[in-house]
Each structure stands twice: as C-alpha cells, then as structure tokens.
Short mmCIF file of C-alpha atoms in Angstrom, two decimals:
data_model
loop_
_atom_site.label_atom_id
_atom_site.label_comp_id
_atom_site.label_asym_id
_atom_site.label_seq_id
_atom_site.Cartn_x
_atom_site.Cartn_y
_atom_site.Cartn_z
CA UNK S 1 32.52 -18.53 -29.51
CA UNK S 2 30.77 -17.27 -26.18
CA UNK S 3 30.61 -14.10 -24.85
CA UNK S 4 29.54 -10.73 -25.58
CA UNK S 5 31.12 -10.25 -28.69
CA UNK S 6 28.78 -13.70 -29.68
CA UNK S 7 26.03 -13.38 -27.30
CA UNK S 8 24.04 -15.46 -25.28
CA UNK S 9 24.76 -19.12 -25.54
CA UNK S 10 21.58 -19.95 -27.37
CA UNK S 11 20.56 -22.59 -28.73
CA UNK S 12 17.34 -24.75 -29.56
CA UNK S 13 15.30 -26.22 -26.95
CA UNK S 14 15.08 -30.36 -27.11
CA UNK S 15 12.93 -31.44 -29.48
CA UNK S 16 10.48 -29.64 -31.81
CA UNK S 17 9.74 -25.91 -30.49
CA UNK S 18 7.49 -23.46 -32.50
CA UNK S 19 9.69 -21.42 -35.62
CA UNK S 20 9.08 -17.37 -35.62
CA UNK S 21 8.33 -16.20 -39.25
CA UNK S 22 8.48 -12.43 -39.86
CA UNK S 23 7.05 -11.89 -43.43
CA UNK S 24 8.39 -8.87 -45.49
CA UNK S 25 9.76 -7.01 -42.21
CA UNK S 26 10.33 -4.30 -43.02
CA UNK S 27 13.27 -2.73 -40.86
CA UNK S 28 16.04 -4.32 -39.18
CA UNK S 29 15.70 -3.11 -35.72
CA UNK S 30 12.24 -4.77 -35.87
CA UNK S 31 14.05 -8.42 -36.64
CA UNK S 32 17.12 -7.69 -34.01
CA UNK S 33 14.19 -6.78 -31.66
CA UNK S 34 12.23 -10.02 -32.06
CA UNK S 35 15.25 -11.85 -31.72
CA UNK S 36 15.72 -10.91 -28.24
CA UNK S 37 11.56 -11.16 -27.88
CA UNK S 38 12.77 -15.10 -28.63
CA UNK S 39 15.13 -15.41 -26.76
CA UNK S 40 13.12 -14.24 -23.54
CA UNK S 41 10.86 -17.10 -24.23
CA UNK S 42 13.07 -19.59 -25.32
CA UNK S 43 12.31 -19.66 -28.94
CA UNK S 44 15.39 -20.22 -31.50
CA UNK S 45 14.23 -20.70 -35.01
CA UNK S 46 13.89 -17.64 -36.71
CA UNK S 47 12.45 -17.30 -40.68
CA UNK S 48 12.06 -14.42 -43.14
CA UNK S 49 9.99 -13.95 -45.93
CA UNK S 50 11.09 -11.07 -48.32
CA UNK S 51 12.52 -8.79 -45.83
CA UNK S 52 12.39 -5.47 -47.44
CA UNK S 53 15.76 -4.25 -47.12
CA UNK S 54 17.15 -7.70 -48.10
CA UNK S 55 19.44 -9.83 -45.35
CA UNK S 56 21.84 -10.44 -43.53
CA UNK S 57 21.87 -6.23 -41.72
CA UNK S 58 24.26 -5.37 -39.21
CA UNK S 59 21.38 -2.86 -37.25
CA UNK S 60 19.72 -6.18 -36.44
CA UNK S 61 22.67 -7.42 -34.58
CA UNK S 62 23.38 -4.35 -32.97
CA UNK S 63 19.84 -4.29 -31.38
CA UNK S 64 19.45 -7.56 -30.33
CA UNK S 65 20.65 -7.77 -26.99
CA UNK S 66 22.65 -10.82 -26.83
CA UNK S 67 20.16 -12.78 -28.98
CA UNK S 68 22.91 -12.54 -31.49
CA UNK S 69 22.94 -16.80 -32.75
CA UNK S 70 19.37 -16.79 -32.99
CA UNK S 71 19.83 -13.88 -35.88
CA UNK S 72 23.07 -16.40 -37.00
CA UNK S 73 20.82 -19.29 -37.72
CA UNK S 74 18.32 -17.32 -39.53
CA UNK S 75 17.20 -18.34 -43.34
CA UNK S 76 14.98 -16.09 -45.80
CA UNK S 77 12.29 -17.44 -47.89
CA UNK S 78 11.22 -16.02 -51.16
CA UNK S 79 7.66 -17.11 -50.13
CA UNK S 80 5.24 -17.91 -47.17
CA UNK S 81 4.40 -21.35 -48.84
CA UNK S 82 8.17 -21.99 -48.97
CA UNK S 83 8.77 -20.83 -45.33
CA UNK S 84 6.78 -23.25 -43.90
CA UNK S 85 6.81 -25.93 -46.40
CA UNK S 86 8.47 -28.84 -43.63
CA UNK S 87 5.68 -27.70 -41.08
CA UNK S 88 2.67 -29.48 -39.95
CA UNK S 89 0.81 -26.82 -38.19
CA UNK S 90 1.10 -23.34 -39.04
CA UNK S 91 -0.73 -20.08 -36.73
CA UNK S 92 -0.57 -16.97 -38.25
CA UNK S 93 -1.46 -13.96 -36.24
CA UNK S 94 -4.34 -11.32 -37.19
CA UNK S 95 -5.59 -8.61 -35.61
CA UNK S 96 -8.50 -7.52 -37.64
CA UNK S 97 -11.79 -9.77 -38.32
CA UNK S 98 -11.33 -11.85 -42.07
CA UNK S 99 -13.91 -13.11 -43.43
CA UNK S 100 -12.71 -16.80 -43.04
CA UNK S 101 -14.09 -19.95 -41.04
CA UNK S 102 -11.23 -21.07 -39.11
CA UNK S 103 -10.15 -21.55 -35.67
CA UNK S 104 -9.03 -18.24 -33.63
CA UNK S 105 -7.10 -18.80 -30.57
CA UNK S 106 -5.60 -16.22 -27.84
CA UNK S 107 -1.72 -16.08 -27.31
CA UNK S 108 -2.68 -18.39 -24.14
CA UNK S 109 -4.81 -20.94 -26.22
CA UNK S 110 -2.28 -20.86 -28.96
CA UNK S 111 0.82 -21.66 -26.67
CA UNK S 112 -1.31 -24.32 -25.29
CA UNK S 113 -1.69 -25.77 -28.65
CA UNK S 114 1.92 -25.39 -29.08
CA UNK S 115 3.30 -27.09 -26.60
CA UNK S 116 0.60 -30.12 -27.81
CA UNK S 117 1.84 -30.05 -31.09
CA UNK S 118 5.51 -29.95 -30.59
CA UNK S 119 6.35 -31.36 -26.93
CA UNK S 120 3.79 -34.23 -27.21
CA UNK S 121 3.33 -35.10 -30.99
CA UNK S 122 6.86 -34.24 -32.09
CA UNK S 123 5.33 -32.36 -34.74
CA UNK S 124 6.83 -29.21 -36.32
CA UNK S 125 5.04 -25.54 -36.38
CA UNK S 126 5.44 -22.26 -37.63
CA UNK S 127 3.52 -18.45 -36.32
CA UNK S 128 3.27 -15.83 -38.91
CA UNK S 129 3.97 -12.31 -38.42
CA UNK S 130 2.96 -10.08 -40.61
CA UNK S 131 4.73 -6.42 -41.93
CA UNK S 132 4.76 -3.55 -39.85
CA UNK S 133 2.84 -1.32 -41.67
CA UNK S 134 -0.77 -3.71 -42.30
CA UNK S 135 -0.23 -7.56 -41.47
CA UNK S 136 -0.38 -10.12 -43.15
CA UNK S 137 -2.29 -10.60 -46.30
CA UNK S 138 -5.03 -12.64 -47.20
CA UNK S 139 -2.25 -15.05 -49.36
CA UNK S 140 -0.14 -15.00 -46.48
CA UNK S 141 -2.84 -16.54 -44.10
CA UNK S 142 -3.91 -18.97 -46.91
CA UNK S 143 -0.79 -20.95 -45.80
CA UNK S 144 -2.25 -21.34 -42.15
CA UNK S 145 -4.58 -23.16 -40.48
CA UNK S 146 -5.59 -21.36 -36.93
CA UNK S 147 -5.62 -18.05 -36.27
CA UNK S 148 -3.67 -15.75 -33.06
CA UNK S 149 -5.55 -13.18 -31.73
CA UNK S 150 -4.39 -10.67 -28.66
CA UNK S 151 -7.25 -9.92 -26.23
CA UNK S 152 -5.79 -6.07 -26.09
CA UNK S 153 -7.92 -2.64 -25.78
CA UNK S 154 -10.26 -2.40 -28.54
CA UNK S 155 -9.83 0.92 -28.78
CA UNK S 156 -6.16 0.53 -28.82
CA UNK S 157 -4.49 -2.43 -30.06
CA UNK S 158 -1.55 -1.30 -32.05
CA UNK S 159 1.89 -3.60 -31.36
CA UNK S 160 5.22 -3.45 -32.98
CA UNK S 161 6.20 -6.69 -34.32
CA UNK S 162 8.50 -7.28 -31.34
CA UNK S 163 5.76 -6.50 -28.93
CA UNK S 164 3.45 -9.01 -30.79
CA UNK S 165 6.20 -11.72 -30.79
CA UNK S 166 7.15 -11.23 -27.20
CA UNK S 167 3.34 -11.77 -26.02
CA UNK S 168 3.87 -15.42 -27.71
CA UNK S 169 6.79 -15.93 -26.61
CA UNK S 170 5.93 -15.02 -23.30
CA UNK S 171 3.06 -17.49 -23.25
CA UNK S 172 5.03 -20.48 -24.69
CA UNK S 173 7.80 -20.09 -22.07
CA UNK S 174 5.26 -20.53 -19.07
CA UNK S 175 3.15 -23.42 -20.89
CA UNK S 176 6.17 -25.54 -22.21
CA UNK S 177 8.84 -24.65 -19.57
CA UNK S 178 8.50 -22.77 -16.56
CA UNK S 179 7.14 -23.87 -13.49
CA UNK S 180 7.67 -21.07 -11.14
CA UNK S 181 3.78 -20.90 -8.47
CA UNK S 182 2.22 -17.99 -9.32
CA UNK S 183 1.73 -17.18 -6.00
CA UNK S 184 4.81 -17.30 -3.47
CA UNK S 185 6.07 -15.79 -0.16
CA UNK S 186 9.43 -14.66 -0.18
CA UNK S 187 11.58 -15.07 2.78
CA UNK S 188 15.03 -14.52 1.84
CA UNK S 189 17.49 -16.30 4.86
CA UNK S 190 14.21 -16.68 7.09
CA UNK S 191 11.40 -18.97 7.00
CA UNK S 192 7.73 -19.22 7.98
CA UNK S 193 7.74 -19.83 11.49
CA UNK S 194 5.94 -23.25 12.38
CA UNK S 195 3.11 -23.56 14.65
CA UNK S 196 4.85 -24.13 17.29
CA UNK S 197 6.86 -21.39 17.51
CA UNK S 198 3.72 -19.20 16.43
CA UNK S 199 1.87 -20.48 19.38
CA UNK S 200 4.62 -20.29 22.05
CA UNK S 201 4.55 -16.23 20.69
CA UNK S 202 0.74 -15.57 20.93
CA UNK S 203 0.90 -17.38 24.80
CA UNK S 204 3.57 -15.03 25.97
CA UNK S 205 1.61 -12.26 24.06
CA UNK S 206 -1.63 -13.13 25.88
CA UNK S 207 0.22 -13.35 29.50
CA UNK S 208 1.50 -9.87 29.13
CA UNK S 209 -1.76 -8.49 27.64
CA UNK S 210 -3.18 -10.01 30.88
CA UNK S 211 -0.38 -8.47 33.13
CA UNK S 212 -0.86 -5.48 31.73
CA UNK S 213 -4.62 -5.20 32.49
CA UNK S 214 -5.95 -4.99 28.56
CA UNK S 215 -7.83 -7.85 28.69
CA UNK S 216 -9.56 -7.58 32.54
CA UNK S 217 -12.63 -7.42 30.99
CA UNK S 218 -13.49 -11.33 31.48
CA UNK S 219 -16.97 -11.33 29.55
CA UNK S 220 -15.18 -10.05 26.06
CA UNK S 221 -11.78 -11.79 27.12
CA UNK S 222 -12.26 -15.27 24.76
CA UNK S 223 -13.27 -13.31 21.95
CA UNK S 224 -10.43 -10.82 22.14
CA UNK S 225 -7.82 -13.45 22.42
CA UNK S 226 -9.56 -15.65 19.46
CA UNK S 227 -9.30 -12.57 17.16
CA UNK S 228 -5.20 -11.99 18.27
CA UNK S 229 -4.64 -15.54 17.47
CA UNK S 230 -7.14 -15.47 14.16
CA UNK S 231 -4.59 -12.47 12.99
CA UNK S 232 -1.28 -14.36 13.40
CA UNK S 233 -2.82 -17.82 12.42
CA UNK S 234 -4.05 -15.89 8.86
CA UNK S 235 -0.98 -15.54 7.23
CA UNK S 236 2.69 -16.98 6.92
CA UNK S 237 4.05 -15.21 9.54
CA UNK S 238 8.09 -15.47 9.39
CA UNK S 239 10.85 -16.88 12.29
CA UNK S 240 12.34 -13.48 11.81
CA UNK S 241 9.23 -11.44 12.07
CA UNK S 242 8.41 -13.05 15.41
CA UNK S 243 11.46 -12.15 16.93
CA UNK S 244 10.90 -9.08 15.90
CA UNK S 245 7.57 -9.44 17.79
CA UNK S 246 9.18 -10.45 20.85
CA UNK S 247 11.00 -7.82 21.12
CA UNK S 248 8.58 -5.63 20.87
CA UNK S 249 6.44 -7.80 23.58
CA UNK S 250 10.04 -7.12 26.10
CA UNK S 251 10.32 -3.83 25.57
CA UNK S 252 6.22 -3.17 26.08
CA UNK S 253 6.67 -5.46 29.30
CA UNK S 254 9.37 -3.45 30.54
CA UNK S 255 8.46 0.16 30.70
CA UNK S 256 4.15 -1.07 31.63
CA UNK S 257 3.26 -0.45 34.89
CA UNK S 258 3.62 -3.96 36.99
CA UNK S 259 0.26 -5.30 38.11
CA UNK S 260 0.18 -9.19 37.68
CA UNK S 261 3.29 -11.86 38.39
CA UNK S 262 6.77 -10.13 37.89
CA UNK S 263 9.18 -10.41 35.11
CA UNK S 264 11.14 -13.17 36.48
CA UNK S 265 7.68 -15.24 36.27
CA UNK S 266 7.73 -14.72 32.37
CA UNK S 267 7.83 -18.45 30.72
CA UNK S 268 8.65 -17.31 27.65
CA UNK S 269 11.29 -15.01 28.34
CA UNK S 270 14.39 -17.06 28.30
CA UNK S 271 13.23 -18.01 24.82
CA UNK S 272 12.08 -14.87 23.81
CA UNK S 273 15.62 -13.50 24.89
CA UNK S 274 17.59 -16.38 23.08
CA UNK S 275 15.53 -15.48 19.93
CA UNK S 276 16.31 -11.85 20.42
CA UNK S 277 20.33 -12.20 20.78
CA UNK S 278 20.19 -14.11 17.12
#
C-alpha cells in the first residue's frame, strides 16, 4: 500500500547499506524523527535497543513524515551485542573524549568508510546512537570498533538524536549515491552563450563605443577594449543575458548623439534585432 496513509515508497537500497541503531531512546518523537533523518539519506534499516517506553508507539508514526515503512521494518533488541550480532563493522558515535585506543573518524571519514565496507566488500555495518539524555555507555561502545565524531562548536555541541543521525545520513547519501557538481550554473530554458555568439556581442559593443566617441582616446584604446572583453570572457555569460545586452547596446545607439558611420552601417544589427524579437 502506497500513499500517504503508507508513506513514502521506501525501501532498501541494493545491496548492503549501513543499519541505524538507536539504543534505549528514550521518546518516540525522537525515533519517528530519525526515521525521516533516514530516509533523507537513503538509509532503511532501523534497530532499537531497549527503547524506554517499549515499541511499537503510534507518536513515532505520526512524526515521521512519510518515513512511515522504515518505522514498519523496525526490530528491538534486548541488547547492543544482540543488535549487531550479524554485523561486521560496527561505528558508534561519541561526543565526549573516552579513554580508549581506537580509531575516531568524522561523519565525512565515516561515510567514506561506509560506502567501502558495504558498496565494495558486501559487508554488513551498524552506527550506534546513544540515549538522549548522556550517550552511549562505555558497554555500549565495547560492541564497536571505530568511533564517529562531529567536528561542531566546542563550546556548543549539543544534537538531538535526529540531528546527529541526519549529519550521517547526510554524508552517506553524497559518498554512496549522489553525484550532483558542487558547483553549477543554473540556466533554466537558456544556455551559456558560446564564443561565438559572445564575440559577435563584444564587436558590435566595441563599434558603438567607438561611434559614440568613449574610446577616442587611441593611446588607452587596446587596453580599454581588452578589459570589456576580459569582463564578458570571465564568466558563463547566458544566450538570454546577451540579448538582453543587445538591447541595451540599440537602445544606447539610438538616443547617442551620431558621430561615426550611421545606423544602417551597424553589422550586427540585423542579428542583434533577430535576437531581440525572440
């Protein structure tokens, strides 16, 4: 059953993908919340250890936001030792120093990791999250063998347990899945205007600047016209934004008083016009 009344569609990624354990959470908004922290990052599996108020609890369904199967599939574990019994890695996440030797990644490093251990050794792992109140216990991170720790504001680094589960999830989405540049221009129905096109703009630009008398003074001439073309060459410039320029170069043309060749002598006005009427 789809829908709202079920939720999302949801369901597992292909092959092994890292399983969210909450241990002893303590309210059930907290577990709908990190449901729908999972399902932002495309993370299904869901375990809990002890939850206080026992389980299943409608208030976790009713804040989950669609994440609704992922709170379906769920399964509680008396213990942290059985919870991740069938794993071969387990991270557990700590936000104060222990007094432990073991590794100590970032979210970032972690999700690496991740995506290592489950996308290209098929193996299956498990992140601990600790109550809300204090964390996990020293038991609880007995069971695990690397460590999570959030870069945050030292002087600040409280989380609620959804927070601390989105910032993983977060990072495992764009290391095992998305692709998107982290850089891009945006040009809706346009598109960056070739070199051609930019260069038939900056001539017709440089005629009328001459027409117009702004760049008479010959010794300072080159330079000025190698700093017009350095601004338009320096970015993407759009098709749409130099038709927009073009107009703006007709309109300029028109109401300047006439000192060079007359309109009619333009070379790039029949373009400039075609570009203007689309």
């Amino acid at each position: 059953m789809t829908g709202r009344e079920a939720g999302a569609d949801l369901k597992p990624m292909p092959g092994e993908s890292p399983i969210i354990v909450l241990v002893r959470p303590q309210l059930a908004e907290n577990i709908g919340s990190t449901a729908r922290a999972m399902a932002n990052g495309g993370l299904f599996h869901l375990r809990l250890v002890a939850p206080r108020d026992g389980w299943p609890q409608e208030r976790a369904w009713y804040v989950s936001s669609g994440a609704q199967r992922i709170l379906d599939a769920a399964t509680v574990h008396e213990t942290v030792a059985d919870a991740v019994a069938d794993c071969h890695r387990v991270f557990a996440t700590c936000p104060r120093p222990r007094h432990v030797v073991i590794p100590v990644c970032t979210a970032r490093g972690a999700a690496e990791e991740l995506v290592d251990i489950c996308q290209t050794r098929a193996l299956r792992s498990a992140v601990l999250f600790g109550p809300e109140r204090a964390g996990l216990e020293n038991d609880d991170m007995a069971c695990a063998d690397t460590l999570v720790r959030y870069p945050l504001n030292p002087d600040h680094m409280s989380l609620n347990l959804a927070q601390a589960v989105m910032i993983l999830a977060y990072e495992w989405w764009n290391a095992a899945v998305d692709r998107t540049p982290p850089r891009q221009l945006m040009t809706n129905e346009t598109h960056v205007a070739t070199k051609g096109e930019l260069e038939t703009f900056l001539n017709r630009l440089v005629s009328e600047l001459d027409a117009s008398g702004f760049l008479d003074n010959l010794p300072k001439r080159p330079g000025m016209v190698r700093n017009l073309r350095h601004w338009f060459q320096r970015g993407e410039v759009t098709e749409q934004e130099l038709r927009t320029l073009h107009g703006v170069v007709t309109e300029l043309s028109r109401g300047r008083m006439r000192r060079g060749r007359p309109e009619a002598q333009d070379p790039a006005l029949p373009w400039a016009q075609e570009q203007e009427q689309q």
